[in-house]
Amino acid sequence: MKTFAATAALASLFATTAEARMWLGECPSIEWNTGFDAAAFAGQWYEQERDAAFTFEMDQMCSTGNYELNSEGTLDVQWRAMVPMNFYQYGSSPPGKMDCSESFNCQVSMAESEKTVSWGMIGTDYDNWHVTYWCGMMMGMQYSWLAIYGKEQKLSDAYMAEAKAAIEDKLPGYQMGWPWMKESVQGDYFGGSCQYEW
């Protein structure tokens, strides 16, 4: 399978200012955890659910995040997905670096850019699930995005419940379920199977 870096269809794999839920009011104040264990977190993660209210929602499937521990003790990161609307081609974000040394509100820089973007980790048990969240302000409104990932292609109901409990703990009242969230496609899909080697 070919991999196309930084395509417009996969911009949603990395936070940008026009691709998320839009709400009135300020971003919520989150008390971020500290003591993130980058070595325990490293590995390939499979997207389970994501915000459905995405401006550039392209029905992407087989979405993964690959995190590799580097010599600096931070993580090299790259996201990848298959986009049916792009002729079922796989694409990936540019390679990035994620630093969670200060708190679970990790900072991500892409490619050679010096600009960093917050990539918050609402919570994780390191072995089974994690929840990613970010929020910013634009023209007096907040824009936010949230996704649940698992270390396996399909997260069990029990681990999904743990992930959602972490969301409720950090973001009380965050709108979950249909139509706010979309279940991600992993494994087999109509017409084929996800390819995870890249």
PDB file of C-alpha atoms in Angstrom:
ATOM      1  CA  MET A   1       0.000   0.000   0.000  1.00  0.00           C
ATOM      2  CA  LYS A   2       1.228   3.470  -0.796  1.00  0.00           C
ATOM      3  CA  THR A   3       1.516   6.044   1.951  1.00  0.00           C
ATOM      4  CA  PHE A   4       0.854   9.692   1.110  1.00  0.00           C
ATOM      5  CA  ALA A   5       2.142  12.211   3.653  1.00  0.00           C
ATOM      6  CA  ALA A   6       0.288  15.353   4.664  1.00  0.00           C
ATOM      7  CA  THR A   7      -2.669  15.002   2.305  1.00  0.00           C
ATOM      8  CA  ALA A   8      -5.664  17.254   2.806  1.00  0.00           C
ATOM      9  CA  ALA A   9      -7.858  14.233   3.457  1.00  0.00           C
ATOM     10  CA  LEU A  10      -5.715  13.281   6.452  1.00  0.00           C
ATOM     11  CA  ALA A  11      -5.332  16.722   7.954  1.00  0.00           C
ATOM     12  CA  SER A  12      -7.841  15.543  10.536  1.00  0.00           C
ATOM     13  CA  LEU A  13      -5.195  13.248  11.982  1.00  0.00           C
ATOM     14  CA  PHE A  14      -3.426  16.276  13.408  1.00  0.00           C
ATOM     15  CA  ALA A  15      -5.099  19.182  15.159  1.00  0.00           C
ATOM     16  CA  THR A  16      -5.907  22.190  12.988  1.00  0.00           C
ATOM     17  CA  THR A  17      -8.173  25.097  13.693  1.00  0.00           C
ATOM     18  CA  ALA A  18     -11.170  24.325  11.503  1.00  0.00           C
ATOM     19  CA  GLU A  19     -11.857  20.635  11.944  1.00  0.00           C
ATOM     20  CA  ALA A  20     -13.734  20.040  15.168  1.00  0.00           C
ATOM     21  CA  ARG A  21     -16.772  20.642  17.344  1.00  0.00           C
ATOM     22  CA  MET A  22     -17.578  24.314  17.638  1.00  0.00           C
ATOM     23  CA  TRP A  23     -19.141  25.581  20.878  1.00  0.00           C
ATOM     24  CA  LEU A  24     -19.875  28.896  22.525  1.00  0.00           C
ATOM     25  CA  GLY A  25     -17.792  29.708  25.569  1.00  0.00           C
ATOM     26  CA  GLU A  26     -14.273  29.047  26.750  1.00  0.00           C
ATOM     27  CA  CYS A  27     -12.370  25.790  26.643  1.00  0.00           C
ATOM     28  CA  PRO A  28     -12.871  23.806  29.853  1.00  0.00           C
ATOM     29  CA  SER A  29     -10.226  24.069  32.529  1.00  0.00           C
ATOM     30  CA  ILE A  30      -8.694  20.611  32.925  1.00  0.00           C
ATOM     31  CA  GLU A  31      -6.501  19.501  35.795  1.00  0.00           C
ATOM     32  CA  TRP A  32      -4.017  17.464  33.785  1.00  0.00           C
ATOM     33  CA  ASN A  33      -2.315  14.497  35.414  1.00  0.00           C
ATOM     34  CA  THR A  34       1.457  14.408  35.695  1.00  0.00           C
ATOM     35  CA  GLY A  35       3.952  11.551  35.612  1.00  0.00           C
ATOM     36  CA  PHE A  36       3.252  10.343  32.076  1.00  0.00           C
ATOM     37  CA  ASP A  37       5.192   7.111  31.325  1.00  0.00           C
ATOM     38  CA  ALA A  38       6.299   7.447  27.697  1.00  0.00           C
ATOM     39  CA  ALA A  39       7.977   4.027  27.614  1.00  0.00           C
ATOM     40  CA  ALA A  40       4.813   2.267  28.816  1.00  0.00           C
ATOM     41  CA  PHE A  41       2.661   4.237  26.378  1.00  0.00           C
ATOM     42  CA  ALA A  42       4.770   3.487  23.290  1.00  0.00           C
ATOM     43  CA  GLY A  43       3.340   1.207  20.625  1.00  0.00           C
ATOM     44  CA  GLN A  44       0.635   1.119  17.984  1.00  0.00           C
ATOM     45  CA  TRP A  45      -2.834   2.290  19.023  1.00  0.00           C
ATOM     46  CA  TYR A  46      -6.106   1.696  17.151  1.00  0.00           C
ATOM     47  CA  GLU A  47      -8.797   4.377  17.040  1.00  0.00           C
ATOM     48  CA  GLN A  48     -12.078   3.120  18.595  1.00  0.00           C
ATOM     49  CA  GLU A  49     -14.353   6.174  18.607  1.00  0.00           C
ATOM     50  CA  ARG A  50     -13.889   9.775  17.498  1.00  0.00           C
ATOM     51  CA  ASP A  51     -15.814  13.015  17.408  1.00  0.00           C
ATOM     52  CA  ALA A  52     -18.294  12.859  14.544  1.00  0.00           C
ATOM     53  CA  ALA A  53     -18.686  16.641  14.284  1.00  0.00           C
ATOM     54  CA  PHE A  54     -15.575  17.113  12.176  1.00  0.00           C
ATOM     55  CA  THR A  55     -15.617  19.658   9.364  1.00  0.00           C
ATOM     56  CA  PHE A  56     -13.369  17.431   7.269  1.00  0.00           C
ATOM     57  CA  GLU A  57     -14.781  14.086   8.366  1.00  0.00           C
ATOM     58  CA  MET A  58     -13.863  11.807   5.457  1.00  0.00           C
ATOM     59  CA  ASP A  59     -15.160   8.498   6.878  1.00  0.00           C
ATOM     60  CA  GLN A  60     -11.560   7.460   7.444  1.00  0.00           C
ATOM     61  CA  MET A  61     -11.059   3.845   8.488  1.00  0.00           C
ATOM     62  CA  CYS A  62      -8.249   1.699   9.923  1.00  0.00           C
ATOM     63  CA  SER A  63      -6.975   4.762  11.833  1.00  0.00           C
ATOM     64  CA  THR A  64      -3.910   4.197  14.000  1.00  0.00           C
ATOM     65  CA  GLY A  65      -1.364   6.168  15.985  1.00  0.00           C
ATOM     66  CA  ASN A  66       2.194   4.880  16.149  1.00  0.00           C
ATOM     67  CA  TYR A  67       4.301   6.040  19.122  1.00  0.00           C
ATOM     68  CA  GLU A  68       7.953   5.091  19.407  1.00  0.00           C
ATOM     69  CA  LEU A  69      10.194   5.951  22.353  1.00  0.00           C
ATOM     70  CA  ASN A  70      13.246   7.944  21.232  1.00  0.00           C
ATOM     71  CA  SER A  71      16.664   8.584  22.785  1.00  0.00           C
ATOM     72  CA  GLU A  72      15.395  11.822  24.370  1.00  0.00           C
ATOM     73  CA  GLY A  73      12.786   9.933  26.368  1.00  0.00           C
ATOM     74  CA  THR A  74       9.938  11.484  24.387  1.00  0.00           C
ATOM     75  CA  LEU A  75       7.884   9.871  21.634  1.00  0.00           C
ATOM     76  CA  ASP A  76       8.178   9.911  17.865  1.00  0.00           C
ATOM     77  CA  VAL A  77       4.618   9.838  16.572  1.00  0.00           C
ATOM     78  CA  GLN A  78       2.770   9.379  13.310  1.00  0.00           C
ATOM     79  CA  TRP A  79      -0.932   8.868  12.568  1.00  0.00           C
ATOM     80  CA  ARG A  80      -2.278   6.885   9.626  1.00  0.00           C
ATOM     81  CA  ALA A  81      -5.658   6.022   8.109  1.00  0.00           C
ATOM     82  CA  MET A  82      -7.366   4.736   4.994  1.00  0.00           C
ATOM     83  CA  VAL A  83      -9.793   7.140   3.336  1.00  0.00           C
ATOM     84  CA  PRO A  84     -12.558   5.637   1.161  1.00  0.00           C
ATOM     85  CA  MET A  85     -13.225   9.044  -0.415  1.00  0.00           C
ATOM     86  CA  ASN A  86      -9.582   9.088  -1.518  1.00  0.00           C
ATOM     87  CA  PHE A  87      -9.947   5.855  -3.542  1.00  0.00           C
ATOM     88  CA  TYR A  88      -9.254   3.716  -0.459  1.00  0.00           C
ATOM     89  CA  GLN A  89      -5.679   4.967  -0.243  1.00  0.00           C
ATOM     90  CA  TYR A  90      -3.733   5.071   3.009  1.00  0.00           C
ATOM     91  CA  GLY A  91      -2.228   8.334   4.114  1.00  0.00           C
ATOM     92  CA  SER A  92      -0.239   9.496   7.097  1.00  0.00           C
ATOM     93  CA  SER A  93       0.540  12.636   8.991  1.00  0.00           C
ATOM     94  CA  PRO A  94       4.096  14.000   8.785  1.00  0.00           C
ATOM     95  CA  PRO A  95       6.385  12.420  11.414  1.00  0.00           C
ATOM     96  CA  GLY A  96       6.124  14.278  14.701  1.00  0.00           C
ATOM     97  CA  LYS A  97       7.472  14.395  18.230  1.00  0.00           C
ATOM     98  CA  MET A  98       5.320  14.275  21.355  1.00  0.00           C
ATOM     99  CA  ASP A  99       6.588  15.509  24.722  1.00  0.00           C
ATOM    100  CA  CYS A 100       4.513  14.719  27.812  1.00  0.00           C
ATOM    101  CA  SER A 101       7.263  15.433  30.355  1.00  0.00           C
ATOM    102  CA  GLU A 102       5.438  18.397  31.927  1.00  0.00           C
ATOM    103  CA  SER A 103       1.977  16.829  32.133  1.00  0.00           C
ATOM    104  CA  PHE A 104      -0.548  14.692  30.282  1.00  0.00           C
ATOM    105  CA  ASN A 105      -1.273  17.825  28.207  1.00  0.00           C
ATOM    106  CA  CYS A 106       1.386  16.693  25.740  1.00  0.00           C
ATOM    107  CA  GLN A 107       3.010  18.994  23.199  1.00  0.00           C
ATOM    108  CA  VAL A 108       3.334  17.777  19.606  1.00  0.00           C
ATOM    109  CA  SER A 109       5.502  19.244  16.849  1.00  0.00           C
ATOM    110  CA  MET A 110       5.279  17.973  13.282  1.00  0.00           C
ATOM    111  CA  ALA A 111       8.170  17.381  10.873  1.00  0.00           C
ATOM    112  CA  GLU A 112      10.730  20.185  11.194  1.00  0.00           C
ATOM    113  CA  SER A 113       8.250  22.762  12.512  1.00  0.00           C
ATOM    114  CA  GLU A 114       9.084  24.558  15.759  1.00  0.00           C
ATOM    115  CA  LYS A 115       5.373  25.150  16.421  1.00  0.00           C
ATOM    116  CA  THR A 116       3.817  22.862  19.011  1.00  0.00           C
ATOM    117  CA  VAL A 117       0.174  21.928  19.507  1.00  0.00           C
ATOM    118  CA  SER A 118      -1.390  20.607  22.695  1.00  0.00           C
ATOM    119  CA  TRP A 119      -2.382  16.956  22.387  1.00  0.00           C
ATOM    120  CA  GLY A 120      -3.959  16.197  25.739  1.00  0.00           C
ATOM    121  CA  MET A 121      -4.206  12.724  27.223  1.00  0.00           C
ATOM    122  CA  ILE A 122      -7.399  12.682  29.278  1.00  0.00           C
ATOM    123  CA  GLY A 123      -6.328   9.329  30.667  1.00  0.00           C
ATOM    124  CA  THR A 124      -4.752   5.954  29.899  1.00  0.00           C
ATOM    125  CA  ASP A 125      -4.083   2.622  31.561  1.00  0.00           C
ATOM    126  CA  TYR A 126      -1.116   2.221  29.140  1.00  0.00           C
ATOM    127  CA  ASP A 127      -1.972  -1.391  28.287  1.00  0.00           C
ATOM    128  CA  ASN A 128      -5.480  -1.123  26.863  1.00  0.00           C
ATOM    129  CA  TRP A 129      -6.936   2.361  26.271  1.00  0.00           C
ATOM    130  CA  HIS A 130      -6.225   6.058  26.096  1.00  0.00           C
ATOM    131  CA  VAL A 131      -8.307   9.159  25.406  1.00  0.00           C
ATOM    132  CA  THR A 132      -6.967  12.075  23.375  1.00  0.00           C
ATOM    133  CA  TYR A 133      -8.484  15.566  23.653  1.00  0.00           C
ATOM    134  CA  TRP A 134      -7.630  19.064  22.519  1.00  0.00           C
ATOM    135  CA  CYS A 135      -9.417  22.387  22.600  1.00  0.00           C
ATOM    136  CA  GLY A 136      -8.648  25.862  21.268  1.00  0.00           C
ATOM    137  CA  MET A 137     -10.323  29.219  20.748  1.00  0.00           C
ATOM    138  CA  MET A 138     -11.245  30.840  17.438  1.00  0.00           C
ATOM    139  CA  MET A 139     -13.347  33.975  16.949  1.00  0.00           C
ATOM    140  CA  GLY A 140     -14.715  33.770  20.483  1.00  0.00           C
ATOM    141  CA  MET A 141     -15.732  30.129  20.172  1.00  0.00           C
ATOM    142  CA  GLN A 142     -14.099  26.949  21.339  1.00  0.00           C
ATOM    143  CA  TYR A 143     -13.266  24.111  18.982  1.00  0.00           C
ATOM    144  CA  SER A 144     -12.506  20.695  20.388  1.00  0.00           C
ATOM    145  CA  TRP A 145     -11.891  17.103  19.389  1.00  0.00           C
ATOM    146  CA  LEU A 146     -11.822  13.831  21.308  1.00  0.00           C
ATOM    147  CA  ALA A 147     -10.980  10.222  20.419  1.00  0.00           C
ATOM    148  CA  ILE A 148     -10.705   6.908  22.248  1.00  0.00           C
ATOM    149  CA  TYR A 149      -7.903   4.502  21.249  1.00  0.00           C
ATOM    150  CA  GLY A 150      -7.132   0.902  22.168  1.00  0.00           C
ATOM    151  CA  LYS A 151      -3.998  -1.243  22.056  1.00  0.00           C
ATOM    152  CA  GLU A 152      -6.102  -3.919  20.323  1.00  0.00           C
ATOM    153  CA  GLN A 153      -8.237  -3.520  17.210  1.00  0.00           C
ATOM    154  CA  LYS A 154     -11.408  -3.870  19.314  1.00  0.00           C
ATOM    155  CA  LEU A 155     -11.613  -2.515  22.838  1.00  0.00           C
ATOM    156  CA  SER A 156     -13.691  -4.581  25.268  1.00  0.00           C
ATOM    157  CA  ASP A 157     -16.835  -3.105  26.790  1.00  0.00           C
ATOM    158  CA  ALA A 158     -15.128  -3.011  30.195  1.00  0.00           C
ATOM    159  CA  TYR A 159     -12.134  -1.029  28.933  1.00  0.00           C
ATOM    160  CA  MET A 160     -14.398   1.262  26.900  1.00  0.00           C
ATOM    161  CA  ALA A 161     -16.315   1.970  30.107  1.00  0.00           C
ATOM    162  CA  GLU A 162     -13.033   2.849  31.850  1.00  0.00           C
ATOM    163  CA  ALA A 163     -12.126   5.255  29.045  1.00  0.00           C
ATOM    164  CA  LYS A 164     -15.536   6.927  29.187  1.00  0.00           C
ATOM    165  CA  ALA A 165     -15.293   7.200  32.973  1.00  0.00           C
ATOM    166  CA  ALA A 166     -11.994   9.068  32.508  1.00  0.00           C
ATOM    167  CA  ILE A 167     -13.740  11.438  30.086  1.00  0.00           C
ATOM    168  CA  GLU A 168     -16.547  12.107  32.571  1.00  0.00           C
ATOM    169  CA  ASP A 169     -13.965  12.705  35.313  1.00  0.00           C
ATOM    170  CA  LYS A 170     -12.018  15.316  33.321  1.00  0.00           C
ATOM    171  CA  LEU A 171     -14.838  16.654  31.109  1.00  0.00           C
ATOM    172  CA  PRO A 172     -18.098  16.293  33.061  1.00  0.00           C
ATOM    173  CA  GLY A 173     -21.096  16.299  30.757  1.00  0.00           C
ATOM    174  CA  TYR A 174     -19.105  15.914  27.524  1.00  0.00           C
ATOM    175  CA  GLN A 175     -21.547  14.774  24.844  1.00  0.00           C
ATOM    176  CA  MET A 176     -20.920  11.092  24.054  1.00  0.00           C
ATOM    177  CA  GLY A 177     -22.753   8.536  21.924  1.00  0.00           C
ATOM    178  CA  TRP A 178     -24.633   9.111  18.686  1.00  0.00           C
ATOM    179  CA  PRO A 179     -24.698  11.634  17.010  1.00  0.00           C
ATOM    180  CA  TRP A 180     -21.704  13.175  18.786  1.00  0.00           C
ATOM    181  CA  MET A 181     -19.290  10.268  18.484  1.00  0.00           C
ATOM    182  CA  LYS A 182     -18.568   7.879  15.618  1.00  0.00           C
ATOM    183  CA  GLU A 183     -17.422   4.276  15.987  1.00  0.00           C
ATOM    184  CA  SER A 184     -14.170   3.705  14.125  1.00  0.00           C
ATOM    185  CA  VAL A 185     -13.769   0.867  11.618  1.00  0.00           C
ATOM    186  CA  GLN A 186     -10.924  -1.572  12.368  1.00  0.00           C
ATOM    187  CA  GLY A 187     -10.145  -5.063  11.072  1.00  0.00           C
ATOM    188  CA  ASP A 188     -12.502  -6.200   8.314  1.00  0.00           C
ATOM    189  CA  TYR A 189     -14.755  -3.820   6.426  1.00  0.00           C
ATOM    190  CA  PHE A 190     -17.064  -4.213   3.431  1.00  0.00           C
ATOM    191  CA  GLY A 191     -14.722  -5.026   0.555  1.00  0.00           C
ATOM    192  CA  GLY A 192     -11.484  -5.594   2.425  1.00  0.00           C
ATOM    193  CA  SER A 193      -9.398  -5.638   5.607  1.00  0.00           C
ATOM    194  CA  CYS A 194      -7.316  -2.962   7.298  1.00  0.00           C
ATOM    195  CA  GLN A 195      -3.582  -3.010   6.615  1.00  0.00           C
ATOM    196  CA  TYR A 196      -1.525  -2.105   9.678  1.00  0.00           C
ATOM    197  CA  GLU A 197       2.053  -2.720   8.510  1.00  0.00           C
ATOM    198  CA  TRP A 198       3.661   0.556   7.455  1.00  0.00           C
TER     199      TRP A 198
END
